mmCIF file with all atom_site columns, C-alpha atoms and ligand atoms in Angstrom:
data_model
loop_
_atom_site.group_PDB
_atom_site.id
_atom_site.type_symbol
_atom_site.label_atom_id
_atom_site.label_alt_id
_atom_site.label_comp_id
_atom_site.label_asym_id
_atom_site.label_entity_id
_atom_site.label_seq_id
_atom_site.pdbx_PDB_ins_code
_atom_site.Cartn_x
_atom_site.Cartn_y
_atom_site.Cartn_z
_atom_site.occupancy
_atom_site.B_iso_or_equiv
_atom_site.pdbx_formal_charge
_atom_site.auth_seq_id
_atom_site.auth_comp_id
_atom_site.auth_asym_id
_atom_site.auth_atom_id
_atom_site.pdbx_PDB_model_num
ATOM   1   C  CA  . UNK A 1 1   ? -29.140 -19.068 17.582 1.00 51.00 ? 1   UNK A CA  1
ATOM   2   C  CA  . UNK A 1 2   ? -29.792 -16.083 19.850 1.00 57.00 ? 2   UNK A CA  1
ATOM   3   C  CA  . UNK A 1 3   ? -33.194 -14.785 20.177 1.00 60.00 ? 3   UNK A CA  1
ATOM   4   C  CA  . UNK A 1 4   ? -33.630 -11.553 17.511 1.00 62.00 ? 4   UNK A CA  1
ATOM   5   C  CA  . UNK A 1 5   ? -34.632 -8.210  19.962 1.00 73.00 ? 5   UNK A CA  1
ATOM   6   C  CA  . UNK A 1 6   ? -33.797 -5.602  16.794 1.00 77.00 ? 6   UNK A CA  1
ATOM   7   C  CA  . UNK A 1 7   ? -34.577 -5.330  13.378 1.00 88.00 ? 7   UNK A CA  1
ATOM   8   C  CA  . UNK A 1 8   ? -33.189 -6.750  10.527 1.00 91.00 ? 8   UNK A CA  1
ATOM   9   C  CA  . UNK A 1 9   ? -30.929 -3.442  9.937  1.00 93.00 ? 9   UNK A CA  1
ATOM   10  C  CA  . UNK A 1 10  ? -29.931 -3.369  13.004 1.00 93.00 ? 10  UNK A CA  1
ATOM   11  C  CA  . UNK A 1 11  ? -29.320 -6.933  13.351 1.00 94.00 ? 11  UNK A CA  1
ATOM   12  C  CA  . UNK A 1 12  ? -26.760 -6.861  10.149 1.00 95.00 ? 12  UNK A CA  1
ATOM   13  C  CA  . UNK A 1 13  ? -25.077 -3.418  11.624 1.00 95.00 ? 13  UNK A CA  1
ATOM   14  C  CA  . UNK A 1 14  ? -23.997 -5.851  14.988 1.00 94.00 ? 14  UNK A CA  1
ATOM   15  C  CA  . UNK A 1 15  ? -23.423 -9.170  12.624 1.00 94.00 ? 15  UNK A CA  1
ATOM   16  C  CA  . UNK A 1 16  ? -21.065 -6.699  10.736 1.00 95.00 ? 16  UNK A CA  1
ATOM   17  C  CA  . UNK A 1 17  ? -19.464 -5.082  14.048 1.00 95.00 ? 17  UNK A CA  1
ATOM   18  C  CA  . UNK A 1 18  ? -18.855 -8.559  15.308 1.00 95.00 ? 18  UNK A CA  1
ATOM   19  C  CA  . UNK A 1 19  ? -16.434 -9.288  12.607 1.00 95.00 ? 19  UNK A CA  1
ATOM   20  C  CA  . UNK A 1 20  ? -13.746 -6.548  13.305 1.00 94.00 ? 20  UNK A CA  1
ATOM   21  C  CA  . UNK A 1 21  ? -10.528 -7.775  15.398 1.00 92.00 ? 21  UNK A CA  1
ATOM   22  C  CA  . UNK A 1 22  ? -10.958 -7.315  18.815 1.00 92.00 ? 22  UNK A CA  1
ATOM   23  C  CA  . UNK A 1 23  ? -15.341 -7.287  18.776 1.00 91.00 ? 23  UNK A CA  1
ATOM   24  C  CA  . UNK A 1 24  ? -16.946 -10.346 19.789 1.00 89.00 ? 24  UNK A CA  1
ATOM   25  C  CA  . UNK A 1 25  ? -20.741 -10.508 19.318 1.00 90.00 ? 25  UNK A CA  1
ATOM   26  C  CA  . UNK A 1 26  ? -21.585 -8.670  23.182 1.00 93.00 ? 26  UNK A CA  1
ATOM   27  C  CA  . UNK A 1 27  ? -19.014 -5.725  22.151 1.00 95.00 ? 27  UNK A CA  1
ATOM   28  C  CA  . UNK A 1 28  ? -20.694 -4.957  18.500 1.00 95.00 ? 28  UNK A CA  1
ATOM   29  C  CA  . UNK A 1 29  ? -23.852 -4.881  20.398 1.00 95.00 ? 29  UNK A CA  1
ATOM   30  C  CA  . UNK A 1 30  ? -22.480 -1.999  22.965 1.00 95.00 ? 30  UNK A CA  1
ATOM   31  C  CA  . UNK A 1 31  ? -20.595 -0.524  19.737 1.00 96.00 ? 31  UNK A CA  1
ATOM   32  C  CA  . UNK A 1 32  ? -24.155 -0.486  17.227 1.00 95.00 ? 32  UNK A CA  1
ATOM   33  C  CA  . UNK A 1 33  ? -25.798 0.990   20.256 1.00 95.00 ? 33  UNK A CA  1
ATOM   34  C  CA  . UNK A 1 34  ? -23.247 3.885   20.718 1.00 96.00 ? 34  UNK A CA  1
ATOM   35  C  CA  . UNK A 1 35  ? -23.388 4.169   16.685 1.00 96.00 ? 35  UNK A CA  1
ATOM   36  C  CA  . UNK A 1 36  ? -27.475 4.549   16.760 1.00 95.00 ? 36  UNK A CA  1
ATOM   37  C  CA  . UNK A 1 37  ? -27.178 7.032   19.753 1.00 96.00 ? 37  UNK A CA  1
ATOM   38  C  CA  . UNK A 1 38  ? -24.639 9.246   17.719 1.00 96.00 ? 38  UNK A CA  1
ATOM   39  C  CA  . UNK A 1 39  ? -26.527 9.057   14.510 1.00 94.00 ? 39  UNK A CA  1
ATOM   40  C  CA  . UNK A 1 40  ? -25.551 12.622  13.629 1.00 95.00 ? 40  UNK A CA  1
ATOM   41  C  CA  . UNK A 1 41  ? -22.015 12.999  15.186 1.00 96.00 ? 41  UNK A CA  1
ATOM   42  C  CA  . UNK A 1 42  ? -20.527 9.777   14.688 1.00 96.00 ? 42  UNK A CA  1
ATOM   43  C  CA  . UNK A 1 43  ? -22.241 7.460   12.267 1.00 96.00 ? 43  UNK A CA  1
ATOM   44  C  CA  . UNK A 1 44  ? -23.285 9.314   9.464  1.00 96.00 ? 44  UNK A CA  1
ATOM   45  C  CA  . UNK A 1 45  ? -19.775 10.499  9.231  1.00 97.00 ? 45  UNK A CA  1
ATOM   46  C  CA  . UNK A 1 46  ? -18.287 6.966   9.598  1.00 96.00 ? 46  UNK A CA  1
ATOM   47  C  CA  . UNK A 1 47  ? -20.627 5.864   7.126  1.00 96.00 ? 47  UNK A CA  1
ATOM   48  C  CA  . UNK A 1 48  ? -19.009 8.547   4.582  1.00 97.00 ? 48  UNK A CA  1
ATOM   49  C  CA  . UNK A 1 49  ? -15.380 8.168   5.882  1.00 96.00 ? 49  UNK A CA  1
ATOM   50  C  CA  . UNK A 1 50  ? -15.914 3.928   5.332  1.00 96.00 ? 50  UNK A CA  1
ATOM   51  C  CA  . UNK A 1 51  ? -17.584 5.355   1.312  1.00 96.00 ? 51  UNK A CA  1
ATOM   52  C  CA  . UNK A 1 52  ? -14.861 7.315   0.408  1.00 94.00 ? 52  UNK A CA  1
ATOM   53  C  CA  . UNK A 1 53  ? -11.921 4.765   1.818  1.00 93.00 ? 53  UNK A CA  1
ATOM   54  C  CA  . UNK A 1 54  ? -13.906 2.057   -0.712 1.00 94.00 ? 54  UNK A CA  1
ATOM   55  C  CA  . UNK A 1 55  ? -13.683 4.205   -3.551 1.00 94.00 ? 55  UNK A CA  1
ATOM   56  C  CA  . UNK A 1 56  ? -9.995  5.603   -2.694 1.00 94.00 ? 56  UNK A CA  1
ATOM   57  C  CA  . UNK A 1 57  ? -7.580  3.471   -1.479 1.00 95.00 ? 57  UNK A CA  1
ATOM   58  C  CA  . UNK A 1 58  ? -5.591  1.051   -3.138 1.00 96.00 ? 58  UNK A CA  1
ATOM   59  C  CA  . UNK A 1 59  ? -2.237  -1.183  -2.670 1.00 96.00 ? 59  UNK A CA  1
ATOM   60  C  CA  . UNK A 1 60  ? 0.731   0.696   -3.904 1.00 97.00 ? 60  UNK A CA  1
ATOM   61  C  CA  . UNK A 1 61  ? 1.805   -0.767  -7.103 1.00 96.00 ? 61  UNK A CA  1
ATOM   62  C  CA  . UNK A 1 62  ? 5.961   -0.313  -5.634 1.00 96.00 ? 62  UNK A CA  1
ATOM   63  C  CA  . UNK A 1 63  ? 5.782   -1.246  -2.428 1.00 97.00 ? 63  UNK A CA  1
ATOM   64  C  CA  . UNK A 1 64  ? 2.144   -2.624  -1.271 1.00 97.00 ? 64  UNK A CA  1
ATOM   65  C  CA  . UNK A 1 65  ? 1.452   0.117   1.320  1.00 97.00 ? 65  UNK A CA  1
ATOM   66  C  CA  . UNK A 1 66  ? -1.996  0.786   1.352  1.00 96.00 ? 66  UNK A CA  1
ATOM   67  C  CA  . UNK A 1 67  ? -2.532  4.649   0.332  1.00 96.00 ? 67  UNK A CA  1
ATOM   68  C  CA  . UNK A 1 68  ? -5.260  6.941   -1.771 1.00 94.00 ? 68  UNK A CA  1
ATOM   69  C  CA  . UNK A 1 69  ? -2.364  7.386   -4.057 1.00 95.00 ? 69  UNK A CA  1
ATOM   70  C  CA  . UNK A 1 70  ? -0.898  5.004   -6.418 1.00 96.00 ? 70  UNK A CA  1
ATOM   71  C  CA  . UNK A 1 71  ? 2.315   5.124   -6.085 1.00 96.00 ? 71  UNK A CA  1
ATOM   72  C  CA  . UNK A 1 72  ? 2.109   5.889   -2.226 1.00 97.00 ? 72  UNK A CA  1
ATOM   73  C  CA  . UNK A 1 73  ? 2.514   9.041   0.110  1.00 97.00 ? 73  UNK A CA  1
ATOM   74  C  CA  . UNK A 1 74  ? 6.132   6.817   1.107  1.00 97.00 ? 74  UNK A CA  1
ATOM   75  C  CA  . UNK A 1 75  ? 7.296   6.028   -2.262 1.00 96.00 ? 75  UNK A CA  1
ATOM   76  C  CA  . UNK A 1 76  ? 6.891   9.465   -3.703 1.00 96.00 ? 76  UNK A CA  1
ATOM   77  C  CA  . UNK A 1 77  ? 8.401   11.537  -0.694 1.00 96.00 ? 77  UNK A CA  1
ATOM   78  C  CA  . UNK A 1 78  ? 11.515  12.921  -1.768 1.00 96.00 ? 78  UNK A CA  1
ATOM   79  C  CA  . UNK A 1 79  ? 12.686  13.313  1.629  1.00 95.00 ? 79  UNK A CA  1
ATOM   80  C  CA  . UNK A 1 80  ? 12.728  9.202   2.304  1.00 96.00 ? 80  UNK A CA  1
ATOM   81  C  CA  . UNK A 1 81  ? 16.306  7.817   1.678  1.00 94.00 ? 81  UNK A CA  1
ATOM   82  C  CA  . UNK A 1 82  ? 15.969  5.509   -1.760 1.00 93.00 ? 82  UNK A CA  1
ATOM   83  C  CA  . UNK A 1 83  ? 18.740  3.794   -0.868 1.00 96.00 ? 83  UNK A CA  1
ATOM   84  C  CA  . UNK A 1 84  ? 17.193  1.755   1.972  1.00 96.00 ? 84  UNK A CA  1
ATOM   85  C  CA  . UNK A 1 85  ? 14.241  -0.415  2.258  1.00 97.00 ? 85  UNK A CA  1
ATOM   86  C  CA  . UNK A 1 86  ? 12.331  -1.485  5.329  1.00 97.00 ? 86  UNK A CA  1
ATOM   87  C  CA  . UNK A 1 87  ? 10.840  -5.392  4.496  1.00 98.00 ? 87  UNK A CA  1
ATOM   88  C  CA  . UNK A 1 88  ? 7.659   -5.814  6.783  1.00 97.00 ? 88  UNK A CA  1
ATOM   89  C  CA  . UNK A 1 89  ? 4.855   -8.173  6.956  1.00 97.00 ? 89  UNK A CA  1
ATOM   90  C  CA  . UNK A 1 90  ? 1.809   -6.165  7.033  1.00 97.00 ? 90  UNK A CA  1
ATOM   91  C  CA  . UNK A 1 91  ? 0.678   -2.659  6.506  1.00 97.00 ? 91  UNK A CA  1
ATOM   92  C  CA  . UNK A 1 92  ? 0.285   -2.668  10.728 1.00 95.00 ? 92  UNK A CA  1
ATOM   93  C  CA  . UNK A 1 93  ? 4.122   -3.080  11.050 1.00 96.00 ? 93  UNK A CA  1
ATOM   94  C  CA  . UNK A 1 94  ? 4.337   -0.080  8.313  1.00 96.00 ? 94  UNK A CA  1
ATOM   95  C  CA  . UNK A 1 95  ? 2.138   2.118   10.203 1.00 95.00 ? 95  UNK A CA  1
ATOM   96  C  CA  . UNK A 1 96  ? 4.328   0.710   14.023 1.00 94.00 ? 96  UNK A CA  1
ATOM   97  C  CA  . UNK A 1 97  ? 7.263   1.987   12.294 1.00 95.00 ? 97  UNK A CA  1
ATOM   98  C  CA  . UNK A 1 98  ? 6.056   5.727   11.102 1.00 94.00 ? 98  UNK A CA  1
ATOM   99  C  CA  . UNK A 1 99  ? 4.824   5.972   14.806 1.00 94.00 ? 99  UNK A CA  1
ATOM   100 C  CA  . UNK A 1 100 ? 8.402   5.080   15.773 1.00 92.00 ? 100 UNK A CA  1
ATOM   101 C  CA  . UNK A 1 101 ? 9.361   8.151   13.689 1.00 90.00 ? 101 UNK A CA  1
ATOM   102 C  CA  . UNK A 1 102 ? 12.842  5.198   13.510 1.00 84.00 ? 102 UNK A CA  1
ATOM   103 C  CA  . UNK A 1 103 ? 14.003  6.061   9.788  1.00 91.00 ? 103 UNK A CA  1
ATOM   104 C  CA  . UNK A 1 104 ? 13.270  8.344   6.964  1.00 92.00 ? 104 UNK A CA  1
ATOM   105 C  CA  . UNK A 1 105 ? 13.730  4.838   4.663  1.00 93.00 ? 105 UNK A CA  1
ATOM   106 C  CA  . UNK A 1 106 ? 11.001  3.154   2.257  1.00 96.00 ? 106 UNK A CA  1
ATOM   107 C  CA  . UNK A 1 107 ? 8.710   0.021   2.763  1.00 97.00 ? 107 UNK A CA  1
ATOM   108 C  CA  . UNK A 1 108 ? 8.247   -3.269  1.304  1.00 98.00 ? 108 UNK A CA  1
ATOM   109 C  CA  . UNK A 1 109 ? 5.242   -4.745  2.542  1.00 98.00 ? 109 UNK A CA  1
ATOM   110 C  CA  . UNK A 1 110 ? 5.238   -8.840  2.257  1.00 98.00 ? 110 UNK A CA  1
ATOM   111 C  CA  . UNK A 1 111 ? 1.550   -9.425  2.870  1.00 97.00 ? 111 UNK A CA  1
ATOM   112 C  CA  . UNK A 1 112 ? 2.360   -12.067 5.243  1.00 96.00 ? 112 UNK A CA  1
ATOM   113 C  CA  . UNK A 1 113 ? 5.217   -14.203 6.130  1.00 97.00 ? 113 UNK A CA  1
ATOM   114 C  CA  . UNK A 1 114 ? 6.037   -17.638 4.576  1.00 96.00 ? 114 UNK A CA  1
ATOM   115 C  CA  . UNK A 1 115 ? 4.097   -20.096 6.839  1.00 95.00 ? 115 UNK A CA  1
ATOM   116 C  CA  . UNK A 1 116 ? 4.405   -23.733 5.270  1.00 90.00 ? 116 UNK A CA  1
ATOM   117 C  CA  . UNK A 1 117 ? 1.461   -25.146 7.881  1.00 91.00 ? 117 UNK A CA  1
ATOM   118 C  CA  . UNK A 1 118 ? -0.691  -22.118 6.552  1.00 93.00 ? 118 UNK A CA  1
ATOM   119 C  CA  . UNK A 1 119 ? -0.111  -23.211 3.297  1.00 94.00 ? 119 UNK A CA  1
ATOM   120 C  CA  . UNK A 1 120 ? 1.743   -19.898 2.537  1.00 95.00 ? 120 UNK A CA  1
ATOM   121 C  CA  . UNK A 1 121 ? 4.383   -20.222 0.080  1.00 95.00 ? 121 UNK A CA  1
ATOM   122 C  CA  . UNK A 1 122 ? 6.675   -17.465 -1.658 1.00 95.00 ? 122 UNK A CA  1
ATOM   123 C  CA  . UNK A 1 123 ? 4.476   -16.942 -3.973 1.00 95.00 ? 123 UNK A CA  1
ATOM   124 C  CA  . UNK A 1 124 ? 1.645   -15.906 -2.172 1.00 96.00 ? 124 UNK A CA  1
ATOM   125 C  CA  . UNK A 1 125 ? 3.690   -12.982 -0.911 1.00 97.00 ? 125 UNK A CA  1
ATOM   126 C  CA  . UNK A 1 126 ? 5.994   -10.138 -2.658 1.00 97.00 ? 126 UNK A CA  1
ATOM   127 C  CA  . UNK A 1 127 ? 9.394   -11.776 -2.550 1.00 97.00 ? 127 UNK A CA  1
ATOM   128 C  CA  . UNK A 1 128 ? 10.266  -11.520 -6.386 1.00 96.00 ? 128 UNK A CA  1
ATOM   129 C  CA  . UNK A 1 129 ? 8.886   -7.775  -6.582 1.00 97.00 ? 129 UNK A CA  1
ATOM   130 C  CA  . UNK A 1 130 ? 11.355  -6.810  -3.392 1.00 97.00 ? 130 UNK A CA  1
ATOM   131 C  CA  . UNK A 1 131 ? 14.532  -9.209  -5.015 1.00 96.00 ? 131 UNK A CA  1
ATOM   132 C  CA  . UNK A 1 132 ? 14.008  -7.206  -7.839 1.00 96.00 ? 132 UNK A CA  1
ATOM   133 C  CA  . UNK A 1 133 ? 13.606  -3.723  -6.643 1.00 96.00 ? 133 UNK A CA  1
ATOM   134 C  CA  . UNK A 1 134 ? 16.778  -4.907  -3.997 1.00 96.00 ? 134 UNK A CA  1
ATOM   135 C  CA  . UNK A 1 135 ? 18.683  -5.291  -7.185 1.00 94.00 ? 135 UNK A CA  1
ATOM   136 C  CA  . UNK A 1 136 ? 18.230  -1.582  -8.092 1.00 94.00 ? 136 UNK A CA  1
ATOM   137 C  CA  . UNK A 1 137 ? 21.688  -0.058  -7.910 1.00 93.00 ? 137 UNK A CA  1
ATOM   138 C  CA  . UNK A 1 138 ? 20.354  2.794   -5.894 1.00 94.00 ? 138 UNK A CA  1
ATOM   139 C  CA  . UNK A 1 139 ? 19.380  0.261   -2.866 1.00 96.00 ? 139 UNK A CA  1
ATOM   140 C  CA  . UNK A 1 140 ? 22.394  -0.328  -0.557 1.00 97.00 ? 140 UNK A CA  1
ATOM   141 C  CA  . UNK A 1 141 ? 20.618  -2.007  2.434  1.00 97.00 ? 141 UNK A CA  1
ATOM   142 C  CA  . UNK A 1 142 ? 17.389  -4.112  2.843  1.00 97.00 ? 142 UNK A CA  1
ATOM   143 C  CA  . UNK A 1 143 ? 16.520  -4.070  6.554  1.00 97.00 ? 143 UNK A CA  1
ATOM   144 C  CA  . UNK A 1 144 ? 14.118  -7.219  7.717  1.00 97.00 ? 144 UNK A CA  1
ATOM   145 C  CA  . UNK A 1 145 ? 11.986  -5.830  10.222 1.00 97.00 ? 145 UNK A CA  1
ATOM   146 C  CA  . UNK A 1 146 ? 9.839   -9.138  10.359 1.00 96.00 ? 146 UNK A CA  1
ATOM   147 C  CA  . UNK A 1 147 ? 8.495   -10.349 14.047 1.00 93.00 ? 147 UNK A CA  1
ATOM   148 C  CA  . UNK A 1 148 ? 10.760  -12.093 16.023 1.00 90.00 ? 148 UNK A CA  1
ATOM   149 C  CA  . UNK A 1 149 ? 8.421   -15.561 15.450 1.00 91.00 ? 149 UNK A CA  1
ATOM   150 C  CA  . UNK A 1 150 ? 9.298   -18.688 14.089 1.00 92.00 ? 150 UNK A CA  1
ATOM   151 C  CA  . UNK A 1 151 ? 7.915   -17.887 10.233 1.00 95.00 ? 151 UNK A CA  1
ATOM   152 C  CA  . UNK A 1 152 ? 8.971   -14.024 10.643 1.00 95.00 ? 152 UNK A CA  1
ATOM   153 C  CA  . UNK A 1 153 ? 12.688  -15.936 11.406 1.00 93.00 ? 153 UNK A CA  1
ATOM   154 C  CA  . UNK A 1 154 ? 12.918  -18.289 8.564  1.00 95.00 ? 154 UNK A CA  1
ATOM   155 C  CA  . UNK A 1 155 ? 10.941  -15.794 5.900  1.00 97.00 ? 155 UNK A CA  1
ATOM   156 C  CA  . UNK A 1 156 ? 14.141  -13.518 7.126  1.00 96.00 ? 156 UNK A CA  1
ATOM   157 C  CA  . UNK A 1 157 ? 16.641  -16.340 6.464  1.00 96.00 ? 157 UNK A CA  1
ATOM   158 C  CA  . UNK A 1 158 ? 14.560  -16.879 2.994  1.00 97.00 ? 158 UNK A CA  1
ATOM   159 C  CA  . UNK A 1 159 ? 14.862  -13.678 1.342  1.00 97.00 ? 159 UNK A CA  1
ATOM   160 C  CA  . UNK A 1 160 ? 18.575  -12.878 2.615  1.00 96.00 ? 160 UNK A CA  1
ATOM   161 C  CA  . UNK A 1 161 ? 19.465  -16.423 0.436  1.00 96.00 ? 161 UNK A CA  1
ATOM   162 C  CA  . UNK A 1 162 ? 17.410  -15.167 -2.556 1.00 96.00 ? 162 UNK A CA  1
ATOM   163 C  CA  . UNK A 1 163 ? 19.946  -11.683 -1.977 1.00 95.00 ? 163 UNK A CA  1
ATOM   164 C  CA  . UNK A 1 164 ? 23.115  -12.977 -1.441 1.00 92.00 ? 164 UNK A CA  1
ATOM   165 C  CA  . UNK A 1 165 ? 24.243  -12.455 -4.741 1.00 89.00 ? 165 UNK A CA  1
ATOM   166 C  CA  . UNK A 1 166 ? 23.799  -8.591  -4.748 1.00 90.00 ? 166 UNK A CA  1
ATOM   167 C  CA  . UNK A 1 167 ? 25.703  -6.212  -3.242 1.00 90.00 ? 167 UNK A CA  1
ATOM   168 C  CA  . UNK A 1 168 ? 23.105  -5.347  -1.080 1.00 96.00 ? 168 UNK A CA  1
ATOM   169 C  CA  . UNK A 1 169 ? 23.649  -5.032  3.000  1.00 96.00 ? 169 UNK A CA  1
ATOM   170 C  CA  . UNK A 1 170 ? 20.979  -7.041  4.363  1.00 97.00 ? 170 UNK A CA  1
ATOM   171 C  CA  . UNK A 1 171 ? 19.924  -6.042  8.086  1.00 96.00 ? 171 UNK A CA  1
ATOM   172 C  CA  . UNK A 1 172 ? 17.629  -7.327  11.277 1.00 94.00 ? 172 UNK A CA  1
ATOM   173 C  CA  . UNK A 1 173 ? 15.912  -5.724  13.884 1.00 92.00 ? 173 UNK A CA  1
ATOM   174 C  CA  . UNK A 1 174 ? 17.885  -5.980  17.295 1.00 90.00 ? 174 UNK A CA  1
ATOM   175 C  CA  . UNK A 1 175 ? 16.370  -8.610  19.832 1.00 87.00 ? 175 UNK A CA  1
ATOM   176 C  CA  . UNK A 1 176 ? 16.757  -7.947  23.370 1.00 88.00 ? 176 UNK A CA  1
ATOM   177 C  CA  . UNK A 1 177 ? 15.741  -6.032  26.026 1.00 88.00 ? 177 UNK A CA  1
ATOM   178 C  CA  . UNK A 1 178 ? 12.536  -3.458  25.705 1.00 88.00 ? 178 UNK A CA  1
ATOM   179 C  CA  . UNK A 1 179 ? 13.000  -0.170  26.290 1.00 87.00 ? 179 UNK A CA  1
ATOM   180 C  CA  . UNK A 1 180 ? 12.295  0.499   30.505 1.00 89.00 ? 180 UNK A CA  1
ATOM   181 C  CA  . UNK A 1 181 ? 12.442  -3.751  30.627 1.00 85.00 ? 181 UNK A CA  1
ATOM   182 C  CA  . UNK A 1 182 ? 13.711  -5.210  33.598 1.00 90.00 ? 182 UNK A CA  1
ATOM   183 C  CA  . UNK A 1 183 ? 15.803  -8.163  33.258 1.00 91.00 ? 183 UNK A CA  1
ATOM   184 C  CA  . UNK A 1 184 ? 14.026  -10.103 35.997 1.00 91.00 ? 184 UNK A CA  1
ATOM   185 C  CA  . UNK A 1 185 ? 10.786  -9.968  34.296 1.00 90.00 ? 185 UNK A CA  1
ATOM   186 C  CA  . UNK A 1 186 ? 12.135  -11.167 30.868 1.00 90.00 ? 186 UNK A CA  1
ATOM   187 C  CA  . UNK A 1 187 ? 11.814  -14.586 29.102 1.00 91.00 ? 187 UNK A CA  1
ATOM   188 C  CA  . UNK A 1 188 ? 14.771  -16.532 28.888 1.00 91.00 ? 188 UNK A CA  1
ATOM   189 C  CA  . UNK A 1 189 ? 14.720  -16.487 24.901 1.00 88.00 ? 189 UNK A CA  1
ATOM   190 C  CA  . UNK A 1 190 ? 14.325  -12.650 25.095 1.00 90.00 ? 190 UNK A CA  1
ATOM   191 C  CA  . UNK A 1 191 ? 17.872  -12.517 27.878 1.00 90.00 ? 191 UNK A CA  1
ATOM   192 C  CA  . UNK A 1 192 ? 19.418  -14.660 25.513 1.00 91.00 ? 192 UNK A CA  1
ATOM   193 C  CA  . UNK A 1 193 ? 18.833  -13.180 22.412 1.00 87.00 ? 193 UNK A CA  1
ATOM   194 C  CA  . UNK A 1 194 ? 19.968  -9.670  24.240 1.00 89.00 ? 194 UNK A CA  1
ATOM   195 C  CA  . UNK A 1 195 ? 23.075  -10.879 25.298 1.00 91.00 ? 195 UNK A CA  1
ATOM   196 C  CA  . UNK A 1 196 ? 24.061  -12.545 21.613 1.00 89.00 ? 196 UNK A CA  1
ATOM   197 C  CA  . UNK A 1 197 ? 23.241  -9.235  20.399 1.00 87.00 ? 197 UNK A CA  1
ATOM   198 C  CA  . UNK A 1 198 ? 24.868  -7.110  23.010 1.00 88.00 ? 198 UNK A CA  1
ATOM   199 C  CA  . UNK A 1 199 ? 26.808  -3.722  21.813 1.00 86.00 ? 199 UNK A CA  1
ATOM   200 C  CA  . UNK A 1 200 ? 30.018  -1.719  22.324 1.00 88.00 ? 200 UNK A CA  1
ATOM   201 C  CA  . UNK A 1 201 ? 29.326  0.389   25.278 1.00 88.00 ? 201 UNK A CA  1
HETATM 202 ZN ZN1 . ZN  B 2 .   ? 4.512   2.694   -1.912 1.00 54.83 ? 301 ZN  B ZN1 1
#
């Protein structure tokens, strides 16, 4: 236990810092110390910005993007094509994928990815509320845009069984090389996925 130099206040503030990705305990100490030093400018409007996110946002009920609007910003945009459907993991990948400015499409956020030494089944994500919105006739192609891991692989491989009945085009993200890669400095899974998936040039 680390000898207590701060108050109580204080004390929780850095305890609480500490638990966000990326903070260990010596980085929530430099981050509560920036905080307290920009009372005015910085944490007082934090403070409000974390109150208002609490009483605001929610999971979209269609496609479990997180959003102050139920259904969200993405699902009521009539300029997003309806008839295709981006399946992702996690609201991160979501928000990777609007930065990519990639496709005007819709989401379907998973909330993970089947992981049977997790203990994370198909239940415990959205798989029935995407084979049933993939069974709208409107849809004509789901496109997996899960991580190029082991579970992201085989939750892939899961759902496109659960849709081979539909008429449905189901999709993948390429693998290969990254945009400005050089092919020296790549992994030999990464070459060899590239040149299965190599294109027409
Ligand atoms: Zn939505």
């Amino acid at each position: 236990m680390p000898a207590v130099s701060a108050g109580p206040e204080i004390e929780r503030l850095i305890a609480l810092l500490a638990r966000l990705p990326g903070l260990g305990p010596r980085s929530a100490r430099r981050a509560a110390l920036f905080l307290i030093k920009k009372r005015e400018l910085l944490m007082a409007p934090l403070a409000a910005a974390l109150t208002a996110a609490i009483e605001t946002i929610q999971v979209c009920r269609v496609c479990g993007n997180i959003d102050s609007q139920n259904p969200c910003t993405i699902c009521t945009d009539p300029q997003r094509d309806p008839s295709v459907i981006l399946v992702v993991a996690d609201v991160g990948d979501l928000w990777a994928l609007e930065r990519a400015h990639a496709l005007k499409a819709r989401y379907h956020v998973l909330g993970g990815t089947l992981s049977p030494l997790d203990g994370i089944g198909p239940d415990d994500l959205t798989i029935d509320a995407l084979i049933k919105r993939a069974h709208d006739p409107a849809v004509r192609e789901v496109i997996l845009a899960l991580n190029a891991t082991v579970d992201g692989q085989s939750t892939a491989h899961y759902i496109t069984d659960l849709l081979h009945d539909t008429e449905v085009k189901v999709t993948r993200l390429a693998h290969g090389v990254p945009v400005g890669g050089e092919l020296d400095y790549l992994d030999e899974g990464t070459l060899a996925a590239a040149i299965r998936s190599r294109t027409p040039f």
